[in-house]
XYZ file of N, CA and C in Angstrom:
633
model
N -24.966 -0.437 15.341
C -23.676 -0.051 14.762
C -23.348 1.396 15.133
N -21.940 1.702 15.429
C -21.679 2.981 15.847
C -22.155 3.601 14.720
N -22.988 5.200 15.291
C -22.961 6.305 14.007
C -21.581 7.045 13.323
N -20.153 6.361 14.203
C -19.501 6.999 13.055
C -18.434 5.851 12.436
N -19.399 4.709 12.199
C -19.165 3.563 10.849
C -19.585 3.758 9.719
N -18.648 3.974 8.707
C -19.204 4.287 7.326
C -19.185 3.677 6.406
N -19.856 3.584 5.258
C -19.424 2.255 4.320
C -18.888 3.212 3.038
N -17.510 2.376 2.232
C -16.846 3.263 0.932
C -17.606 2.106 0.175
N -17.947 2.661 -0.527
C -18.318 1.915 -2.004
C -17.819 2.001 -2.893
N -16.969 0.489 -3.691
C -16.562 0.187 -4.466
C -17.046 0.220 -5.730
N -17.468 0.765 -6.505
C -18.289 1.196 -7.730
C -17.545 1.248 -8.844
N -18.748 1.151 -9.612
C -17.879 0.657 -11.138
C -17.096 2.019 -11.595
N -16.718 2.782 -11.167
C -15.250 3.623 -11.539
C -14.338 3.520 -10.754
N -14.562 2.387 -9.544
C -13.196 1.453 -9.241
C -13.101 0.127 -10.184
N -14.205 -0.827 -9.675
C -14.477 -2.127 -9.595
C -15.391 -2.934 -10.042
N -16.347 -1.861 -10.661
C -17.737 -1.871 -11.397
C -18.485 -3.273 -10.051
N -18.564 -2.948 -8.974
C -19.108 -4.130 -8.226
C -19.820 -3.087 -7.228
N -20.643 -4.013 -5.934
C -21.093 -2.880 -5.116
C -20.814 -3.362 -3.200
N -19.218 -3.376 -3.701
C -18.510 -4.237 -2.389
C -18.131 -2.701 -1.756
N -18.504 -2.909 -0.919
C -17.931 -1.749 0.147
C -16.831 -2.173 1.302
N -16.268 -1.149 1.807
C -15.542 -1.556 2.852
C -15.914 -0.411 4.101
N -16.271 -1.038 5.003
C -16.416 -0.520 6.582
C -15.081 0.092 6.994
N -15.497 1.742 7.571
C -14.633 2.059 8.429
C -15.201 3.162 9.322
N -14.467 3.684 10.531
C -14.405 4.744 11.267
C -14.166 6.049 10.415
N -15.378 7.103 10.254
C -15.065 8.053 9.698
C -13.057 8.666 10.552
N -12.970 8.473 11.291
C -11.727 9.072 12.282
C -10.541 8.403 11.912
N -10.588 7.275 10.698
C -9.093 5.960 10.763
C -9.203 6.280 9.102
N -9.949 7.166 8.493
C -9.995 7.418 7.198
C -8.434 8.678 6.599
N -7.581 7.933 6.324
C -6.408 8.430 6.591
C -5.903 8.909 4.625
N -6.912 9.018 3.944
C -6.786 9.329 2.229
C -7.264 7.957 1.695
N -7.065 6.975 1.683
C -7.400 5.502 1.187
C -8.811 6.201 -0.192
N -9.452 6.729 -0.075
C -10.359 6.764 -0.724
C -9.823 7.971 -2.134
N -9.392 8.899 -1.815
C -8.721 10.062 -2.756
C -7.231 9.213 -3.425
N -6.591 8.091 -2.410
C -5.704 7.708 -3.660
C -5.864 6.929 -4.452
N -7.122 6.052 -3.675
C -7.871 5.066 -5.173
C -8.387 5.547 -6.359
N -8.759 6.916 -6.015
C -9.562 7.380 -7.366
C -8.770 8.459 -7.804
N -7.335 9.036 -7.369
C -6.729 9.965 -7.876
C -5.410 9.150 -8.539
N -5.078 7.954 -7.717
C -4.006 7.415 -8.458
C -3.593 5.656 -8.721
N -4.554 4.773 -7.509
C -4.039 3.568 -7.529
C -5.048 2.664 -9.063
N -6.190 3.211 -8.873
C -6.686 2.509 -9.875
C -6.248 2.849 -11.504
N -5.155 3.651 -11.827
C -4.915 3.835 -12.777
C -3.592 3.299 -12.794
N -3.285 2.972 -11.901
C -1.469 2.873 -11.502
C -1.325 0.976 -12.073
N -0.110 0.723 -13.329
C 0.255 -0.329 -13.597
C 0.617 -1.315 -13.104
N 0.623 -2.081 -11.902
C 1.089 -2.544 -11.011
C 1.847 -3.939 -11.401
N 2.785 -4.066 -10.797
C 3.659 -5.538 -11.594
C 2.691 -6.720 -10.921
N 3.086 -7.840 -11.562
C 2.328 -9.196 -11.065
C 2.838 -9.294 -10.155
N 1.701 -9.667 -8.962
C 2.230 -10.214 -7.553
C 0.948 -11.263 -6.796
N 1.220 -12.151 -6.227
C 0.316 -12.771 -6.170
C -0.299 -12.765 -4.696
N 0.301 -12.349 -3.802
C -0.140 -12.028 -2.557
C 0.071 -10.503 -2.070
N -0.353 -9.782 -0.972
C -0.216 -8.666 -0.334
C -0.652 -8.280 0.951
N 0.190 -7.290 1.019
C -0.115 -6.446 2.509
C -0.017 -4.863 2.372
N -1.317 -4.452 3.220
C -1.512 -3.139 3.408
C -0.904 -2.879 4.550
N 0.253 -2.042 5.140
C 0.851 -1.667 6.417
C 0.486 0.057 6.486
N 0.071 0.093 7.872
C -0.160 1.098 8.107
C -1.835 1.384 7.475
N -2.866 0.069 7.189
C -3.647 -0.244 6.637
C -4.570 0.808 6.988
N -5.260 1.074 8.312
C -6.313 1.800 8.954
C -7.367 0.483 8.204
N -8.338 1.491 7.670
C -9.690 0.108 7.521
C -9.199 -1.070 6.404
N -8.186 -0.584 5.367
C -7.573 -1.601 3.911
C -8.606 -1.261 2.794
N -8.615 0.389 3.126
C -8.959 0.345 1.617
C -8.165 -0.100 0.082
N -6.890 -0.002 0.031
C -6.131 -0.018 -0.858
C -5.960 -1.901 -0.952
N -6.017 -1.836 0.386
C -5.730 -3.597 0.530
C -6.234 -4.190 0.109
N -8.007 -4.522 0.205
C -9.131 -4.655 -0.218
C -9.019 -4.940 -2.177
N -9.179 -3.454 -2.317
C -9.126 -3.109 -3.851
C -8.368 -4.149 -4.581
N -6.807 -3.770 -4.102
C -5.665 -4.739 -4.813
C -6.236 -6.722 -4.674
N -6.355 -6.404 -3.556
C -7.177 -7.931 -3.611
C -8.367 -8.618 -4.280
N -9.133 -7.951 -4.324
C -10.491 -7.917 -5.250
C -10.081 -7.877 -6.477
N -9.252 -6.712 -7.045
C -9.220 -6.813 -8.219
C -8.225 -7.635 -8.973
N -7.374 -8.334 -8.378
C -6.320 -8.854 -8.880
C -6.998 -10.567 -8.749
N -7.873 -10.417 -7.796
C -8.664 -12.481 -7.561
C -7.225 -12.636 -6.496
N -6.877 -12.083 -5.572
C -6.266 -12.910 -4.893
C -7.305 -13.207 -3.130
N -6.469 -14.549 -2.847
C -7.292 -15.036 -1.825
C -7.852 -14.516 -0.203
N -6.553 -13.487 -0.430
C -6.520 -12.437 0.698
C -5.663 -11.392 1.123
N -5.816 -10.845 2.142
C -4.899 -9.363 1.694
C -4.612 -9.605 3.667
N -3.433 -9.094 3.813
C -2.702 -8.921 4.931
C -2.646 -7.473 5.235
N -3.066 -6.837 6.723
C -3.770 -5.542 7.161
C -2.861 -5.494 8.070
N -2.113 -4.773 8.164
C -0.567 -4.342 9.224
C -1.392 -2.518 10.168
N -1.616 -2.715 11.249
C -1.655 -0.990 11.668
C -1.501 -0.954 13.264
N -0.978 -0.043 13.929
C -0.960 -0.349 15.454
C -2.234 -0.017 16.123
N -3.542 0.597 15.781
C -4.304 1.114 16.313
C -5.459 -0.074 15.955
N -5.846 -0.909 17.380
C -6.607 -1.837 17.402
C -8.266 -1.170 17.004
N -8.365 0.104 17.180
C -9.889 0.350 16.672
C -10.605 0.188 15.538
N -9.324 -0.079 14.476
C -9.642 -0.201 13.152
C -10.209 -1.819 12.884
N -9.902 -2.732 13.626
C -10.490 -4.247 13.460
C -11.874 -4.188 13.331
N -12.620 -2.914 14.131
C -13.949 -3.404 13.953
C -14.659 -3.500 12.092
N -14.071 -2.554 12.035
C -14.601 -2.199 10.190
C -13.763 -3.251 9.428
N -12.604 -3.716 9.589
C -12.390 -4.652 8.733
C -13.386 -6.182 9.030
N -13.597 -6.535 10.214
C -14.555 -7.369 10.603
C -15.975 -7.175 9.713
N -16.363 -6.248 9.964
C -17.365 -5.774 9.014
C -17.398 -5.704 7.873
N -16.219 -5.541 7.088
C -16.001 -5.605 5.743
C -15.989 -7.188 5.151
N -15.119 -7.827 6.158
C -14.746 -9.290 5.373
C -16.561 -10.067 5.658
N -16.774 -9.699 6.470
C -18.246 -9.876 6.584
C -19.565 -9.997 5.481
N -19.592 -8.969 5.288
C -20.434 -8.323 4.242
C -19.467 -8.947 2.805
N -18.700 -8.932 2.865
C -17.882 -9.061 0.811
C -17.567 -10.385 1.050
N -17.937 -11.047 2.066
C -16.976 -12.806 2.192
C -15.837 -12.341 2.256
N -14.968 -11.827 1.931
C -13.670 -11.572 2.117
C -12.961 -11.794 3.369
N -11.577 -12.630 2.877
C -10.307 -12.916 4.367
C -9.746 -11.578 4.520
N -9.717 -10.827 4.745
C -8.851 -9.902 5.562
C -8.149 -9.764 6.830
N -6.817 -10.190 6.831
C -6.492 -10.551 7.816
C -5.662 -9.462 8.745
N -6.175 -9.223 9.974
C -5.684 -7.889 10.783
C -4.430 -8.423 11.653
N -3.667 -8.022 11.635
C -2.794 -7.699 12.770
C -2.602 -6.009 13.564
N -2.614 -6.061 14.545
C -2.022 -5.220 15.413
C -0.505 -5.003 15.794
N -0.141 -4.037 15.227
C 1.506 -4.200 15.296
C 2.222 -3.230 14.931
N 3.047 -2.343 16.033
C 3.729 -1.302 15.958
C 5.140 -1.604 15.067
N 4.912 -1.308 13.647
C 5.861 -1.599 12.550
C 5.765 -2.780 12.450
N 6.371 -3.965 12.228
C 6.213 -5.011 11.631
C 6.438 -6.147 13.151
N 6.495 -5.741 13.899
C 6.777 -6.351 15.291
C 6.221 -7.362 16.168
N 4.881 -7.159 15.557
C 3.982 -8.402 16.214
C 3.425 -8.725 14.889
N 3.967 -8.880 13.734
C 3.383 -9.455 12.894
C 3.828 -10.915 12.505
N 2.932 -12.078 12.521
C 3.319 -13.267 12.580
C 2.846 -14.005 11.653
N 2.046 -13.105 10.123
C 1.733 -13.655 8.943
C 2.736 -14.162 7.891
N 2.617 -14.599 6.614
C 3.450 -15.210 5.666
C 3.927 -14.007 5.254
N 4.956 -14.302 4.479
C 5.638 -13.579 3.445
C 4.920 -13.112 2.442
N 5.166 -11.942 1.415
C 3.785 -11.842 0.738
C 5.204 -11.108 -0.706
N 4.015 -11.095 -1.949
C 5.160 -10.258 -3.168
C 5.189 -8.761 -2.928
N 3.812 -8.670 -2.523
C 4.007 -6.473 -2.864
C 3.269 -6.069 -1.200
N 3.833 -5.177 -0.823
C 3.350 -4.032 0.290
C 2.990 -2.925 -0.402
N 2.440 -2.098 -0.235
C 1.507 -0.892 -0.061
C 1.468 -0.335 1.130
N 1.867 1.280 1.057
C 1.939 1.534 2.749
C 1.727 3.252 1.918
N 0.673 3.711 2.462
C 0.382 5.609 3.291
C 0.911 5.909 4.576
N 1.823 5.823 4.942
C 2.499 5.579 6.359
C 2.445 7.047 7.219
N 2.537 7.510 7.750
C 2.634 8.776 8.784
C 3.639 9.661 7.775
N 3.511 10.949 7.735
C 4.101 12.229 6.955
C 5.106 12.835 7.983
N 4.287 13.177 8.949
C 4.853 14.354 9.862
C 6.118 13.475 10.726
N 6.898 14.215 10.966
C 8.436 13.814 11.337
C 8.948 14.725 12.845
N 7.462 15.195 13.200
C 8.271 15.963 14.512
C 6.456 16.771 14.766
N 6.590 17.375 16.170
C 5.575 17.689 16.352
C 4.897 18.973 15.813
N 5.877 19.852 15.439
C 5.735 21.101 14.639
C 5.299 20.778 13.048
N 5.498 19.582 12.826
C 4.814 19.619 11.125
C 3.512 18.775 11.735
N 3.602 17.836 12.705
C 1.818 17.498 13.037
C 0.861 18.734 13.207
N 1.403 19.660 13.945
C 0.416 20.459 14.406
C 0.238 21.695 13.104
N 1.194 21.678 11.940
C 0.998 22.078 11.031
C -0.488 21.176 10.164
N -0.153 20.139 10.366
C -1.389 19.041 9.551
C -3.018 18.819 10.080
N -2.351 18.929 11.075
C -3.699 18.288 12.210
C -4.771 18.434 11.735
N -5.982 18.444 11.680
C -7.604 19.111 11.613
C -7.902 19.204 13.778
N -6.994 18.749 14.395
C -7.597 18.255 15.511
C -8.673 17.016 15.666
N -9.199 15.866 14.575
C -9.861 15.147 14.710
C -9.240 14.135 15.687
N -10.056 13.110 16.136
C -9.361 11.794 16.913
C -8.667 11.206 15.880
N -7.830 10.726 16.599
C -6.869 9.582 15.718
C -5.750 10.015 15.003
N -5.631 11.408 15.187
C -4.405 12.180 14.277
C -3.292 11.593 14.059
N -2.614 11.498 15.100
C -1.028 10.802 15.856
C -1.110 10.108 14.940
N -1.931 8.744 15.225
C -1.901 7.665 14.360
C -1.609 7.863 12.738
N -2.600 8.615 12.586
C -2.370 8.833 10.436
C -0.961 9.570 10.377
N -0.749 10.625 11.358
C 0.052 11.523 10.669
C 1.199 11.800 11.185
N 1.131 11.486 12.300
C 2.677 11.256 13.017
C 3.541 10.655 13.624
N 5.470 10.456 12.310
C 5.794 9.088 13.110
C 7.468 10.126 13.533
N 7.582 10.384 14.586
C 8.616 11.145 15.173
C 10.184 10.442 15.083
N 10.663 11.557 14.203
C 12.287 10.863 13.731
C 12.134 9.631 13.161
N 10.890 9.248 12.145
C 10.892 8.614 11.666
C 11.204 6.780 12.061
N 10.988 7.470 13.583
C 10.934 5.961 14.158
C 10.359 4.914 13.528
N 8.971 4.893 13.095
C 8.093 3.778 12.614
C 8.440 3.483 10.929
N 9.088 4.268 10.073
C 9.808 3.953 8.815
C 11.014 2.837 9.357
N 11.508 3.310 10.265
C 13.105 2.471 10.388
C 12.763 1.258 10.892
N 12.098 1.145 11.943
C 11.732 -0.368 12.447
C 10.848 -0.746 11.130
N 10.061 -0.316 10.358
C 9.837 -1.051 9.640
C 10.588 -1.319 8.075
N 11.593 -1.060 8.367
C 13.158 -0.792 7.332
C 13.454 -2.191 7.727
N 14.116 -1.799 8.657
C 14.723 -3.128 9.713
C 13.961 -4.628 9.633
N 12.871 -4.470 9.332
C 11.841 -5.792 9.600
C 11.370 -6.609 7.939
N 11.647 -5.400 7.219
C 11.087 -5.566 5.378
C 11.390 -6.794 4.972
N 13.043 -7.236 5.199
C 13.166 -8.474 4.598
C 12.762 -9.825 5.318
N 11.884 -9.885 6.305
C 11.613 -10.663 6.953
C 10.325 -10.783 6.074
N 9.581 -9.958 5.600
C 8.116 -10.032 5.903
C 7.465 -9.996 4.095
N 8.940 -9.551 3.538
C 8.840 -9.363 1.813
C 9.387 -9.952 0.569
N 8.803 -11.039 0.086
C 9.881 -11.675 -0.430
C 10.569 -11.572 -1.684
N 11.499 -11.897 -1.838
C 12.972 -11.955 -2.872
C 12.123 -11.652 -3.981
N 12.718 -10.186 -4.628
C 11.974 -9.841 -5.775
C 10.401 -9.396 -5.268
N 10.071 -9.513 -4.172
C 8.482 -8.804 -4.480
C 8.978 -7.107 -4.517
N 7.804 -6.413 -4.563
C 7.942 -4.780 -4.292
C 7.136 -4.506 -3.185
N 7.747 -2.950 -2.812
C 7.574 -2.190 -2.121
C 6.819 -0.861 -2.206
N 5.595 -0.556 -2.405
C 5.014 1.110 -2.940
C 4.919 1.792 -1.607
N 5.502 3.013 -1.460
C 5.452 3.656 -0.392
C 4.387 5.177 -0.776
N 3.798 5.592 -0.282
C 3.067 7.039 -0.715
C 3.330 7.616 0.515
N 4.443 9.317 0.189
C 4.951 10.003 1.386
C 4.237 11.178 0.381
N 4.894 12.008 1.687
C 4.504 13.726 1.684
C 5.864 13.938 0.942
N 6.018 15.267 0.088
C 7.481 15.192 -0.240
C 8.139 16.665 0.451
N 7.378 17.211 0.942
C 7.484 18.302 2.299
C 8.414 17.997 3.095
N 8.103 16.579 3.762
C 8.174 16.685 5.097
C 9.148 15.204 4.916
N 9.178 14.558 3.868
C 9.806 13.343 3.839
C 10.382 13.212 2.461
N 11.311 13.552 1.584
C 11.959 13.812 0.475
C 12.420 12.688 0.279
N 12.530 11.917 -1.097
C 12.507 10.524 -1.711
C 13.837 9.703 -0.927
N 14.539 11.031 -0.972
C 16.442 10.929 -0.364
C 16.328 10.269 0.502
N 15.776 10.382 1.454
C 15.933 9.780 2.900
C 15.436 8.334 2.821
N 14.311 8.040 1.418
C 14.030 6.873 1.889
C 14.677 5.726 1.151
N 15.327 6.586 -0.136
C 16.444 5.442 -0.515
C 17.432 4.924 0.366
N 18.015 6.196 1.009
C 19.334 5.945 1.961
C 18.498 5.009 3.384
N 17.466 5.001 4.047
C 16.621 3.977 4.427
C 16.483 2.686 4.060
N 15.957 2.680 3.426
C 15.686 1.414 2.961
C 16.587 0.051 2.129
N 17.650 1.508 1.249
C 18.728 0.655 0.576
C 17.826 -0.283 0.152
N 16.845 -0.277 -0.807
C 16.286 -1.088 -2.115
C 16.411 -0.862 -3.512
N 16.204 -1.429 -4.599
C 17.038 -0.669 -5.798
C 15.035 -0.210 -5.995
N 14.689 1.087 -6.486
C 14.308 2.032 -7.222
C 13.992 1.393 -8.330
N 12.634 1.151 -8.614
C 12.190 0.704 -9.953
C 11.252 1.943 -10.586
N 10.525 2.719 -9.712
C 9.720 3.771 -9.987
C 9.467 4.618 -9.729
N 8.698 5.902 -9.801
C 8.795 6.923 -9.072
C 8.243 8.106 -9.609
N 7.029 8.454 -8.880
C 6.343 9.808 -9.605
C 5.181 10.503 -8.424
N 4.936 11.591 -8.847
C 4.056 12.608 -8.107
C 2.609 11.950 -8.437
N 2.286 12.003 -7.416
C 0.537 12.054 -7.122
C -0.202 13.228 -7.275
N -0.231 14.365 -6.605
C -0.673 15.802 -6.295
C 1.131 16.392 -6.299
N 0.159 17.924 -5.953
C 1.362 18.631 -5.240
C 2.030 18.287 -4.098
N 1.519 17.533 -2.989
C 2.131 17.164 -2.062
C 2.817 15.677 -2.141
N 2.018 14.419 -2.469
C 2.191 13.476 -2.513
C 2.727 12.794 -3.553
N 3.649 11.974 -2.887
C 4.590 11.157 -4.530
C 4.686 9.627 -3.683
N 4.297 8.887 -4.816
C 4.901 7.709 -4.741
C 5.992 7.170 -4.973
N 6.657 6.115 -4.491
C 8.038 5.189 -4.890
C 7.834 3.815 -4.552
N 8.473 2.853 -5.909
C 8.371 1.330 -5.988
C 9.813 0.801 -5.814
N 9.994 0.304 -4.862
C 11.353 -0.594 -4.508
C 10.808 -2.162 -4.751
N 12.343 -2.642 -5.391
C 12.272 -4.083 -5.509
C 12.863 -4.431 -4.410
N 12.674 -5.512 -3.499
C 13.334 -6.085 -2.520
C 14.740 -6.786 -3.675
N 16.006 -6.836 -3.319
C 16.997 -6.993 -4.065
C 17.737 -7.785 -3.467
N 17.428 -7.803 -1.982
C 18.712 -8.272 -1.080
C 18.263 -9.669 -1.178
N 19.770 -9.899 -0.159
C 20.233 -11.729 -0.092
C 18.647 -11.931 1.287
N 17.652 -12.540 1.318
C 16.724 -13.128 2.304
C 17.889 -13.457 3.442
């Protein structure tokens, strides 16, 4: 196994279990600081299926799946390196985790699902990447989606892939991507909405529109 495969452990101040999930220390994009700073406390409406977009290994994906008993979780990200650790994960936990490869929702050819979850790219131009960077591999990928290209195609694609009445949780930077832009985006009605840290805030859209 590569030395930089790591295992997160799911522990009883997530999940009280000792399911881990495999990943590339380098595709570790927060998944672990928002489980324990905000998702496992976070109320979440009933939904009976899901997808992690912009997944990297599915930590969040994983979790929501495990803990809710659903049968499987749908893994949306364009960077094919991340399959190996989810392979490894559904491995080890029995778990379906199902990967696609797919720049925004574009080659994705899974079902419809109730709720998405997405940590999507912050930086909006190359001067706030190189503000973020550490220089590790894989940066681009976590942290930068230019003019917000990869929000809009995946704007454009939502009602294909989300169904009538499910939700939407998005976790942005509020720096570099202010709530404004993603209402006027997305045009979903706003069910929720609050700060994580100083930097990071979440928002819950209901899908509203006509399918």
């Amino acid at each position: 196994m590569s030395l930089d495969i790591c295992k997160y452990p799911f522990e009883k101040d997530l999940l009280g279990s000792q399911h881990h999930v495999y990943y590339n220390k380098y595709h570790n994009g927060g998944g672990p600081y928002l489980l324990n700073n905000f998702i496992k406390d976070y109320k979440f409406p009933k939904f009976n299926s899901v997808m992690e977009f912009c997944s990297g290994p599915g930590f969040i994906g994983y979790y929501l799946m495990h803990k809710y008993k659903l049968a499987d979780v749908h893994l949306v990200d364009i960077n094919p390196e991340v399959k190996l650790g989810i392979e490894l994960t559904n491995k080890e936990n029995n778990w379906n985790g199902y990967f696609y490869e797919s720049d925004a929702l574009e080659n994705y050819n899974g079902p419809k699902v109730d709720f998405i979850v997405s940590n999507p790219p912050h930086c909006t131009n190359l001067e706030e990447f190189n503000q973020c960077t550490t220089n590790k591999e894989n940066q681009k990928y976590i942290l930068l989606d230019e003019d917000l290209t990869m929000h809009k195609k995946f704007a454009d694609r939502l009602n294909k892939v989300l169904n009538k009445n499910g939700y939407l949780m998005l976790i942005e930077n509020k720096t570099y991507i202010p709530v404004g832009i993603l209402d006027n985006l997305f045009g979903l009605k706003k069910v929720d909405y609050g700060d994580i840290d100083s930097d990071l805030y979440y928002i819950m859209y209901e899908n509203n529109l006509d399918i």
